[in-house]
mmCIF file of C-alpha atoms in Angstrom:
data_model
loop_
_atom_site.group_PDB
_atom_site.id
_atom_site.type_symbol
_atom_site.label_atom_id
_atom_site.label_comp_id
_atom_site.label_asym_id
_atom_site.label_seq_id
_atom_site.Cartn_x
_atom_site.Cartn_y
_atom_site.Cartn_z
ATOM 1 C CA MET C 152 -9.667 80.883 116.279
ATOM 2 C CA PRO C 153 -8.256 84.433 115.576
ATOM 3 C CA THR C 154 -7.450 86.151 118.706
ATOM 4 C CA GLY C 155 -8.507 89.118 119.943
ATOM 5 C CA ASN C 156 -11.584 91.194 120.610
ATOM 6 C CA PRO C 157 -14.689 89.065 119.523
ATOM 7 C CA GLU C 158 -16.248 91.984 118.300
ATOM 8 C CA LEU C 159 -13.655 93.751 115.728
ATOM 9 C CA ILE C 160 -13.008 89.865 114.526
ATOM 10 C CA ALA C 161 -16.543 88.633 113.745
ATOM 11 C CA PHE C 162 -16.625 92.675 112.483
ATOM 12 C CA ILE C 163 -13.716 92.100 110.087
ATOM 13 C CA ARG C 164 -14.573 88.352 109.119
ATOM 14 C CA GLU C 165 -18.092 89.704 107.675
ATOM 15 C CA LYS C 166 -15.999 92.082 105.461
ATOM 16 C CA ILE C 167 -13.659 89.515 104.309
ATOM 17 C CA ARG C 168 -16.792 87.259 103.466
ATOM 18 C CA ALA C 169 -18.522 89.837 101.758
ATOM 19 C CA CYS C 170 -16.218 91.729 100.339
ATOM 20 C CA GLY C 171 -13.165 89.027 99.664
ATOM 21 C CA PRO C 172 -9.089 90.004 100.874
ATOM 22 C CA VAL C 173 -8.607 92.720 102.420
ATOM 23 C CA SER C 174 -5.813 95.146 102.377
ATOM 24 C CA PHE C 175 -4.120 95.138 105.863
ATOM 25 C CA ALA C 176 -3.915 99.047 105.604
ATOM 26 C CA TRP C 177 -7.206 98.490 106.099
ATOM 27 C CA PHE C 178 -6.835 95.493 108.596
ATOM 28 C CA MET C 179 -4.748 97.506 110.357
ATOM 29 C CA GLU C 180 -6.675 100.688 110.111
ATOM 30 C CA GLN C 181 -9.207 98.680 111.802
ATOM 31 C CA ALA C 182 -7.230 96.707 113.999
ATOM 32 C CA LEU C 183 -6.505 100.656 115.575
ATOM 33 C CA TYR C 184 -8.696 103.107 115.051
ATOM 34 C CA HIS C 185 -12.348 100.984 115.117
ATOM 35 C CA PRO C 186 -14.580 103.061 116.673
ATOM 36 C CA MET C 187 -15.458 100.893 119.196
ATOM 37 C CA HIS C 188 -13.458 97.936 119.584
ATOM 38 C CA GLY C 189 -9.318 99.149 118.067
ATOM 39 C CA TYR C 190 -6.881 99.549 120.892
ATOM 40 C CA TYR C 191 -6.435 103.447 120.640
ATOM 41 C CA SER C 192 -9.656 104.195 120.256
ATOM 42 C CA SER C 193 -11.366 101.870 122.964
ATOM 43 C CA GLY C 194 -9.152 102.987 125.319
ATOM 44 C CA ARG C 195 -6.893 99.774 125.239
ATOM 45 C CA ALA C 196 -3.549 101.141 124.973
ATOM 46 C CA ARG C 197 -1.543 101.325 128.067
ATOM 47 C CA ILE C 198 1.905 103.350 127.867
ATOM 48 C CA GLY C 199 4.609 102.675 130.668
ATOM 49 C CA ARG C 200 5.522 99.850 133.189
ATOM 50 C CA ALA C 201 2.470 98.817 133.464
ATOM 51 C CA GLY C 202 0.917 98.797 129.178
ATOM 52 C CA ASP C 203 2.248 97.572 126.365
ATOM 53 C CA TYR C 204 5.491 99.836 125.920
ATOM 54 C CA PHE C 205 7.220 102.959 126.806
ATOM 55 C CA SER C 206 7.090 106.341 125.395
ATOM 56 C CA ASN C 207 8.974 109.932 125.983
ATOM 57 C CA VAL C 208 5.978 111.064 128.084
ATOM 58 C CA SER C 209 5.415 107.840 130.129
ATOM 59 C CA VAL C 210 9.167 108.345 131.543
ATOM 60 C CA GLY C 211 7.245 111.713 133.233
ATOM 61 C CA PRO C 212 7.366 115.414 132.494
ATOM 62 C CA LEU C 213 10.314 115.908 131.823
ATOM 63 C CA PHE C 214 9.995 115.736 128.487
ATOM 64 C CA GLY C 215 7.086 117.992 128.339
ATOM 65 C CA ARG C 216 9.561 120.759 130.179
ATOM 66 C CA LEU C 217 11.938 120.274 128.021
ATOM 67 C CA MET C 218 10.147 121.390 124.724
ATOM 68 C CA ALA C 219 8.336 123.885 126.626
ATOM 69 C CA ARG C 220 11.672 125.459 126.067
ATOM 70 C CA GLN C 221 12.121 125.381 122.264
ATOM 71 C CA PHE C 222 8.461 125.802 121.824
ATOM 72 C CA ALA C 223 9.633 128.758 123.980
ATOM 73 C CA GLU C 224 12.224 129.476 121.341
ATOM 74 C CA MET C 225 10.193 128.930 118.432
ATOM 75 C CA TRP C 226 7.558 131.756 119.460
ATOM 76 C CA GLU C 227 10.913 134.198 119.828
ATOM 77 C CA LYS C 228 11.691 132.960 115.803
ATOM 78 C CA LEU C 229 8.350 133.831 114.569
ATOM 79 C CA GLY C 230 8.580 137.237 116.725
ATOM 80 C CA ARG C 231 6.342 136.419 119.617
ATOM 81 C CA PRO C 232 3.015 137.183 117.563
ATOM 82 C CA ASN C 233 0.180 137.586 120.113
ATOM 83 C CA GLU C 234 -1.260 134.021 119.392
ATOM 84 C CA PHE C 235 1.351 131.844 119.252
ATOM 85 C CA LYS C 236 -0.682 128.133 118.778
ATOM 86 C CA ILE C 237 0.952 124.402 119.336
ATOM 87 C CA VAL C 238 -1.097 121.777 117.600
ATOM 88 C CA GLU C 239 -0.011 118.494 119.258
ATOM 89 C CA GLN C 240 -1.606 115.268 117.268
ATOM 90 C CA GLY C 241 -1.461 111.839 118.651
ATOM 91 C CA ALA C 242 -1.561 113.098 121.999
ATOM 92 C CA HIS C 243 -3.540 110.133 124.295
ATOM 93 C CA GLU C 244 -4.754 110.612 127.278
ATOM 94 C CA GLY C 245 -3.058 114.486 127.739
ATOM 95 C CA ASP C 246 0.009 114.025 129.601
ATOM 96 C CA PHE C 247 1.961 115.659 127.470
ATOM 97 C CA ALA C 248 0.171 119.102 126.870
ATOM 98 C CA ARG C 249 0.346 118.903 130.909
ATOM 99 C CA ASP C 250 3.479 119.349 131.101
ATOM 100 C CA VAL C 251 3.993 120.752 128.451
ATOM 101 C CA MET C 252 0.816 124.510 129.315
ATOM 102 C CA GLU C 253 2.096 123.391 133.706
ATOM 103 C CA ALA C 254 6.688 124.028 132.230
ATOM 104 C CA VAL C 255 5.219 127.678 130.315
ATOM 105 C CA ARG C 256 3.343 128.836 132.550
ATOM 106 C CA ASP C 257 5.789 128.778 134.862
ATOM 107 C CA SER C 258 8.396 129.105 133.218
ATOM 108 C CA HIS C 259 8.279 131.831 130.202
ATOM 109 C CA PRO C 260 5.346 134.155 131.594
ATOM 110 C CA GLY C 261 5.200 135.872 128.258
ATOM 111 C CA PHE C 262 4.970 132.703 126.186
ATOM 112 C CA PHE C 263 1.541 131.285 128.283
ATOM 113 C CA GLU C 264 0.155 134.808 128.152
ATOM 114 C CA GLN C 265 -0.093 134.579 123.765
ATOM 115 C CA LEU C 266 -0.024 129.924 123.749
ATOM 116 C CA ARG C 267 -3.114 128.214 122.859
ATOM 117 C CA TYR C 268 -3.085 124.823 122.414
ATOM 118 C CA ALA C 269 -5.091 122.151 120.274
ATOM 119 C CA ILE C 270 -5.623 118.701 119.671
ATOM 120 C CA VAL C 271 -6.393 116.834 116.926
ATOM 121 C CA GLU C 272 -8.345 114.191 118.758
ATOM 122 C CA PRO C 273 -11.321 111.692 116.424
ATOM 123 C CA VAL C 274 -11.369 109.700 120.347
ATOM 124 C CA PRO C 275 -14.195 110.828 121.704
ATOM 125 C CA LEU C 276 -13.508 108.453 125.128
ATOM 126 C CA LEU C 277 -9.696 110.252 125.106
ATOM 127 C CA GLN C 278 -11.213 113.592 124.404
ATOM 128 C CA SER C 279 -12.815 112.787 127.747
ATOM 129 C CA ARG C 280 -9.193 112.027 129.450
ATOM 130 C CA GLN C 281 -7.309 114.828 127.996
ATOM 131 C CA THR C 282 -10.528 117.415 128.657
ATOM 132 C CA GLU C 283 -9.971 115.744 132.458
ATOM 133 C CA ALA C 284 -5.709 116.105 132.243
ATOM 134 C CA LEU C 285 -6.600 120.054 131.601
ATOM 135 C CA SER C 286 -8.853 121.064 133.781
ATOM 136 C CA LYS C 287 -7.055 123.536 134.607
ATOM 137 C CA PHE C 288 -6.105 125.006 131.600
ATOM 138 C CA ARG C 289 -9.457 124.776 129.817
ATOM 139 C CA ASP C 290 -9.594 128.413 128.638
ATOM 140 C CA LYS C 291 -6.289 127.821 126.878
ATOM 141 C CA VAL C 292 -7.255 124.661 124.628
ATOM 142 C CA GLU C 293 -9.268 123.734 122.388
ATOM 143 C CA TRP C 294 -9.935 120.038 120.261
ATOM 144 C CA THR C 295 -10.484 119.244 116.842
ATOM 145 C CA GLU C 296 -12.081 115.735 115.295
ATOM 146 C CA SER C 297 -9.762 116.323 112.482
ATOM 147 C CA LEU C 298 -6.421 118.007 110.652
ATOM 148 C CA LYS C 299 -8.900 118.841 107.820
ATOM 149 C CA ALA C 300 -11.403 120.522 110.647
ATOM 150 C CA THR C 301 -8.279 122.703 112.473
ATOM 151 C CA PRO C 302 -8.391 125.968 110.980
ATOM 152 C CA PRO C 303 -4.890 127.577 109.359
ATOM 153 C CA PHE C 304 -2.455 128.018 112.380
ATOM 154 C CA ARG C 305 1.657 130.045 113.220
ATOM 155 C CA GLY C 306 3.062 127.877 115.954
ATOM 156 C CA VAL C 307 3.902 124.561 115.859
ATOM 157 C CA HIS C 308 2.565 120.943 114.860
ATOM 158 C CA PHE C 309 3.996 118.642 116.893
ATOM 159 C CA SER C 310 3.325 114.657 117.030
ATOM 160 C CA ASN C 311 5.355 111.482 119.128
ATOM 161 C CA GLU C 312 4.337 108.520 118.117
ATOM 162 C CA LEU C 313 1.978 109.170 115.200
ATOM 163 C CA ILE C 314 3.071 108.314 111.708
ATOM 164 C CA ASP C 315 4.581 105.149 113.328
ATOM 165 C CA ALA C 316 0.697 104.187 113.681
ATOM 166 C CA MET C 317 -0.691 104.981 111.052
ATOM 167 C CA PRO C 318 -1.952 101.939 108.702
ATOM 168 C CA VAL C 319 0.778 100.961 106.231
ATOM 169 C CA HIS C 320 0.414 98.435 102.872
ATOM 170 C CA LEU C 321 2.212 96.113 103.080
ATOM 171 C CA LEU C 322 4.873 94.844 99.914
ATOM 172 C CA LYS C 323 6.314 91.447 98.818
ATOM 173 C CA TRP C 324 8.665 91.047 95.950
ATOM 174 C CA THR C 325 8.561 87.734 93.671
ATOM 175 C CA GLY C 326 11.864 88.594 92.475
ATOM 176 C CA LYS C 327 9.930 90.866 88.984
ATOM 177 C CA GLU C 328 7.270 92.876 90.706
ATOM 178 C CA TRP C 329 5.590 93.436 93.536
ATOM 179 C CA LEU C 330 2.562 92.308 95.197
ATOM 180 C CA GLU C 331 0.076 93.367 98.358
ATOM 181 C CA ARG C 332 -0.349 91.136 100.943
ATOM 182 C CA HIS C 333 -3.751 91.188 101.667
ATOM 183 C CA VAL C 334 -5.429 90.124 104.515
ATOM 184 C CA ALA C 335 -8.398 86.428 104.016
ATOM 185 C CA GLU C 336 -9.897 84.086 106.223
ATOM 186 C CA LYS C 337 -8.719 80.096 105.387
ATOM 187 C CA GLU C 338 -10.798 77.825 107.953
ATOM 188 C CA ASN C 339 -11.467 80.030 109.986
ATOM 189 C CA VAL C 340 -8.562 81.363 110.417
ATOM 190 C CA PHE C 341 -6.702 85.056 109.432
ATOM 191 C CA THR C 342 -3.646 84.229 107.273
ATOM 192 C CA PHE C 343 -1.949 86.182 104.824
ATOM 193 C CA VAL C 344 -2.725 85.957 100.030
ATOM 194 C CA GLU C 345 -0.661 88.323 98.060
ATOM 195 C CA LEU C 346 -2.567 90.117 95.339
ATOM 196 C CA PRO C 347 -1.165 91.802 91.945
ATOM 197 C CA LEU C 348 -1.281 96.225 92.758
ATOM 198 C CA SER C 349 -4.932 97.186 92.507
ATOM 199 C CA ARG C 350 -3.149 100.858 93.186
ATOM 200 C CA GLY C 351 -2.268 103.339 90.841
ATOM 201 C CA ASP C 352 -0.135 105.836 93.958
ATOM 202 C CA LEU C 353 1.210 102.037 95.791
ATOM 203 C CA ARG C 354 2.667 101.059 92.047
ATOM 204 C CA GLN C 355 4.437 104.769 91.781
ATOM 205 C CA ARG C 356 5.847 105.251 95.384
ATOM 206 C CA THR C 357 7.770 100.901 94.719
ATOM 207 C CA GLN C 358 9.434 102.902 91.670
ATOM 208 C CA LEU C 359 11.017 104.516 94.575
ATOM 209 C CA ILE C 360 11.993 101.216 96.414
ATOM 210 C CA PRO C 361 16.305 100.173 95.019
ATOM 211 C CA LEU C 362 17.377 97.160 93.368
ATOM 212 C CA PRO C 363 17.679 94.757 93.291
ATOM 213 C CA LEU C 364 16.102 92.834 96.231
ATOM 214 C CA PRO C 365 15.995 88.785 97.462
ATOM 215 C CA ASP C 366 12.800 86.712 96.277
ATOM 216 C CA GLY C 367 10.422 86.471 98.690
ATOM 217 C CA TYR C 368 11.279 90.503 100.327
ATOM 218 C CA GLU C 369 8.330 92.519 102.445
ATOM 219 C CA THR C 370 8.142 96.027 102.834
ATOM 220 C CA GLU C 371 5.593 98.751 104.227
ATOM 221 C CA ILE C 372 4.430 101.452 102.142
ATOM 222 C CA ASN C 373 2.937 104.247 104.459
ATOM 223 C CA LEU C 374 0.801 106.253 102.203
ATOM 224 C CA GLN C 375 -1.176 107.543 104.536
ATOM 225 C CA ALA C 376 1.770 109.691 106.190
ATOM 226 C CA LEU C 377 2.431 111.127 102.718
ATOM 227 C CA GLU C 378 -1.457 112.214 102.636
ATOM 228 C CA TRP C 379 -0.608 114.492 106.530
ATOM 229 C CA ILE C 380 2.034 115.722 105.618
ATOM 230 C CA GLU C 381 0.084 117.024 102.421
ATOM 231 C CA ALA C 382 -2.792 118.313 104.636
ATOM 232 C CA LEU C 383 -0.415 120.069 107.749
ATOM 233 C CA SER C 384 2.107 121.720 105.238
ATOM 234 C CA GLN C 385 -1.804 123.708 103.681
ATOM 235 C CA LYS C 386 -3.024 124.101 107.892
ATOM 236 C CA LEU C 387 0.245 126.040 108.806
ATOM 237 C CA GLU C 388 0.900 129.652 108.070
ATOM 238 C CA ALA C 389 3.996 130.289 109.463
ATOM 239 C CA GLY C 390 5.747 128.277 112.429
ATOM 240 C CA PHE C 391 7.209 124.431 112.382
ATOM 241 C CA VAL C 392 6.709 121.102 111.748
ATOM 242 C CA VAL C 393 7.843 118.660 115.182
ATOM 243 C CA ALA C 394 7.753 115.086 114.379
ATOM 244 C CA VAL C 395 9.128 112.087 116.305
ATOM 245 C CA ASP C 396 9.260 108.765 116.474
ATOM 246 C CA TYR C 397 11.589 105.917 114.938
ATOM 247 C CA GLY C 398 12.237 105.315 111.439
ATOM 248 C CA LEU C 399 14.927 105.216 108.670
ATOM 249 C CA SER C 400 15.999 106.655 105.483
ATOM 250 C CA ARG C 401 14.523 105.321 102.214
ATOM 251 C CA GLU C 402 18.256 103.461 101.587
ATOM 252 C CA GLU C 403 18.092 102.040 105.409
ATOM 253 C CA PHE C 404 14.357 101.280 105.218
ATOM 254 C CA PHE C 405 14.692 99.239 101.653
ATOM 255 C CA ALA C 406 17.913 97.791 102.678
ATOM 256 C CA PRO C 407 18.284 94.472 100.928
ATOM 257 C CA HIS C 408 18.861 92.472 104.338
ATOM 258 C CA ARG C 409 15.247 93.870 105.853
ATOM 259 C CA HIS C 410 13.648 91.475 104.208
ATOM 260 C CA ARG C 411 10.727 91.185 105.876
ATOM 261 C CA GLY C 412 10.216 95.061 107.186
ATOM 262 C CA THR C 413 9.645 96.960 110.022
ATOM 263 C CA LEU C 414 6.378 96.022 111.027
ATOM 264 C CA GLN C 415 6.036 94.994 114.353
ATOM 265 C CA SER C 416 3.064 94.347 117.670
ATOM 266 C CA TYR C 417 3.277 94.745 120.714
ATOM 267 C CA ALA C 418 1.660 94.016 123.879
ATOM 268 C CA ASN C 419 2.776 93.813 127.324
ATOM 269 C CA HIS C 420 5.989 94.625 125.888
ATOM 270 C CA ARG C 421 6.874 91.300 123.692
ATOM 271 C CA VAL C 422 6.245 91.388 120.117
ATOM 272 C CA LEU C 423 4.162 88.716 118.703
ATOM 273 C CA ALA C 424 4.674 86.654 116.368
ATOM 274 C CA SER C 425 2.597 87.924 113.814
ATOM 275 C CA PRO C 426 0.130 91.028 113.588
ATOM 276 C CA LEU C 427 -3.147 88.362 112.643
ATOM 277 C CA GLU C 428 -2.702 88.294 116.776
ATOM 278 C CA GLN C 429 -4.131 89.578 119.829
ATOM 279 C CA ILE C 430 -6.401 91.582 117.056
ATOM 280 C CA GLY C 431 -7.794 95.166 119.049
ATOM 281 C CA GLN C 432 -5.859 94.361 121.738
ATOM 282 C CA ALA C 433 -2.788 95.204 120.556
ATOM 283 C CA ASP C 434 -0.189 97.994 118.974
ATOM 284 C CA LEU C 435 0.686 97.941 115.385
ATOM 285 C CA THR C 436 3.604 99.764 114.359
ATOM 286 C CA ALA C 437 6.102 99.941 111.140
ATOM 287 C CA HIS C 438 8.592 102.344 110.798
ATOM 288 C CA VAL C 439 8.802 105.941 109.489
ATOM 289 C CA GLU C 440 10.628 105.697 105.666
ATOM 290 C CA TRP C 441 11.449 110.039 106.199
ATOM 291 C CA THR C 442 12.410 110.396 103.330
ATOM 292 C CA SER C 443 9.915 110.498 101.505
ATOM 293 C CA LEU C 444 7.468 111.928 103.852
ATOM 294 C CA LEU C 445 10.511 115.088 103.470
ATOM 295 C CA GLU C 446 10.431 114.902 100.065
ATOM 296 C CA ARG C 447 6.849 115.543 100.274
ATOM 297 C CA ALA C 448 7.271 117.987 102.109
ATOM 298 C CA GLU C 449 9.705 120.002 100.300
ATOM 299 C CA ALA C 450 7.165 119.416 96.757
ATOM 300 C CA ARG C 451 4.077 121.547 98.999
ATOM 301 C CA GLY C 452 6.200 124.341 100.483
ATOM 302 C CA LEU C 453 8.131 123.253 104.370
ATOM 303 C CA THR C 454 11.742 123.301 104.901
ATOM 304 C CA SER C 455 13.958 120.836 106.502
ATOM 305 C CA ALA C 456 15.379 122.454 109.407
ATOM 306 C CA GLY C 457 16.971 119.724 111.102
ATOM 307 C CA PHE C 458 16.573 116.183 111.759
ATOM 308 C CA ALA C 459 18.135 114.133 114.477
ATOM 309 C CA ASP C 460 18.455 111.474 116.860
ATOM 310 C CA GLN C 461 16.977 112.540 120.210
ATOM 311 C CA HIS C 462 19.824 111.911 122.250
ATOM 312 C CA HIS C 463 21.213 114.695 120.379
ATOM 313 C CA PHE C 464 18.063 116.710 119.939
ATOM 314 C CA ILE C 465 17.857 117.352 123.806
ATOM 315 C CA THR C 466 22.084 118.173 124.995
ATOM 316 C CA GLY C 467 21.269 120.716 122.385
ATOM 317 C CA LEU C 468 18.245 121.343 124.720
ATOM 318 C CA LEU C 469 20.400 121.746 127.691
ATOM 319 C CA ASP C 470 22.691 124.521 129.401
ATOM 320 C CA GLU C 471 24.038 124.931 131.603
ATOM 321 C CA SER C 472 21.311 126.444 133.339
ATOM 322 C CA SER C 473 19.837 122.579 133.219
ATOM 323 C CA ALA C 474 19.855 122.234 136.850
ATOM 324 C CA VAL C 475 17.998 118.449 137.195
ATOM 325 C CA ASP C 476 16.864 116.966 140.971
ATOM 326 C CA ALA C 477 17.918 113.247 141.313
ATOM 327 C CA LYS C 478 14.155 112.167 140.120
ATOM 328 C CA SER C 479 14.571 113.820 136.688
ATOM 329 C CA LYS C 480 17.730 113.106 136.208
ATOM 330 C CA ARG C 481 17.214 109.291 135.639
ATOM 331 C CA ALA C 482 13.892 110.560 133.203
ATOM 332 C CA LEU C 483 17.218 112.272 130.996
ATOM 333 C CA GLN C 484 19.500 109.433 131.635
ATOM 334 C CA THR C 485 15.969 107.726 130.168
ATOM 335 C CA LEU C 486 15.248 109.964 127.421
ATOM 336 C CA MET C 487 18.801 110.267 125.923
ATOM 337 C CA HIS C 488 21.280 107.490 127.073
ATOM 338 C CA PRO C 489 21.477 105.631 123.537
ATOM 339 C CA GLU C 490 20.449 101.785 124.709
ATOM 340 C CA PHE C 491 17.475 103.445 126.264
ATOM 341 C CA LEU C 492 15.667 105.999 124.081
ATOM 342 C CA GLY C 493 18.538 108.653 123.140
ATOM 343 C CA MET C 494 18.461 106.618 119.344
ATOM 344 C CA LYS C 495 15.152 105.086 119.226
ATOM 345 C CA PHE C 496 13.188 108.099 118.702
ATOM 346 C CA GLN C 497 14.518 110.598 115.715
ATOM 347 C CA TYR C 498 13.462 114.108 115.692
ATOM 348 C CA LEU C 499 12.667 115.993 111.947
ATOM 349 C CA VAL C 500 12.220 119.612 112.539
ATOM 350 C CA LEU C 501 9.855 121.208 109.711
ATOM 351 C CA ALA C 502 9.951 124.875 108.531
ATOM 352 C CA LYS C 503 7.389 127.609 107.208
ATOM 353 C CA ASN C 504 8.299 131.297 107.063
ATOM 354 C CA VAL C 505 10.609 131.960 109.067
ATOM 355 C CA GLN C 506 13.814 133.568 109.497
ATOM 356 C CA GLN C 507 16.807 131.219 110.522
ATOM 357 C CA ALA C 508 15.178 128.104 111.576
ATOM 358 C CA ALA C 509 17.522 125.549 111.726
ATOM 359 C CA ALA C 510 19.304 127.586 114.618
ATOM 360 C CA LEU C 511 17.049 126.377 116.915
ATOM 361 C CA SER C 512 18.728 124.477 120.182
ATOM 362 C CA GLY C 513 16.948 120.906 119.374
ATOM 363 C CA LEU C 514 18.955 121.559 116.584
ATOM 364 C CA ARG C 515 22.290 122.303 117.671
ATOM 365 C CA PHE C 516 23.915 119.497 116.742
ATOM 366 C CA ALA C 517 21.581 118.527 113.493
ATOM 367 C CA ARG C 518 22.302 117.276 110.361
ATOM 368 C CA LEU C 519 19.905 118.904 107.620
ATOM 369 C CA ARG C 520 18.304 115.653 106.311
ATOM 370 C CA PRO C 521 17.763 112.298 107.338
#
């Protein structure tokens, strides 16, 4: 029998029995975001030592304080507008937003006066937790249920580990053609089956995958990430997009030695043997393919301001005045050390209607493209 949330398993099983095998993208959407039983929407997701995985935010408030410094500089680059909005997506329980707001209030009072914070959050439970975390700043914070419902803005869109959790399509190369992996049921157990590609946009994306590849090669395509950057490009009037995540360039992502792709399932800081285990009770994640994301962004009017790993991005933000106490020093080492988080995360910074966007401090040691 499948393991995980019984109600969610029953829901997926009913869908398969009624309609046949479902795409893995649909399965992943339910496992993570089903309104009642999904890993994130149910409140099951936890980060930090007692959770399922570590993130920049779980290290402590230092990450928010460092990014507050970068946001203040972005405000300067935009000419100190009377309203500068930080729009965050994937805010989890609101810790990062609180850390940023406290740091801006204490260190950048002029910026704080003009700052507004918006969180895109479709999950009522998470919005409630965010509201509690940000109670001291209630007059400066607003929420929307979707990016579509977010008004056009000047400022910065920020996300930390958002794109890797977007549902992906799983593909398999036979040596002659691409097939899409679907989730089916056999003898009351969920299993994978391969079917011909049914979506034209999926077939179009496969044409960008460099051949030759070994027979049986598996990989992922994230169509939702491309739709997301298109929608975001229409909302940003002037300012920046900062996407923090782990990923690879197209060449690295589709390299032949990655014959099993990058999809992984995490629970209690361990990788599960299959993404079909602990359904609704484990995190599902796939690396970001940065090249396609950047190309779609450029096609929609955004430009690349820079691309850097976390070690080099934070190094650029630090200066001689960046004195830290012993506790913050340990947090800084965790954020920057190559064997911890320093090389795990990358920063793609995009700009629109900004002069000298590449001159941002965090991009001091960046390259222009992934």
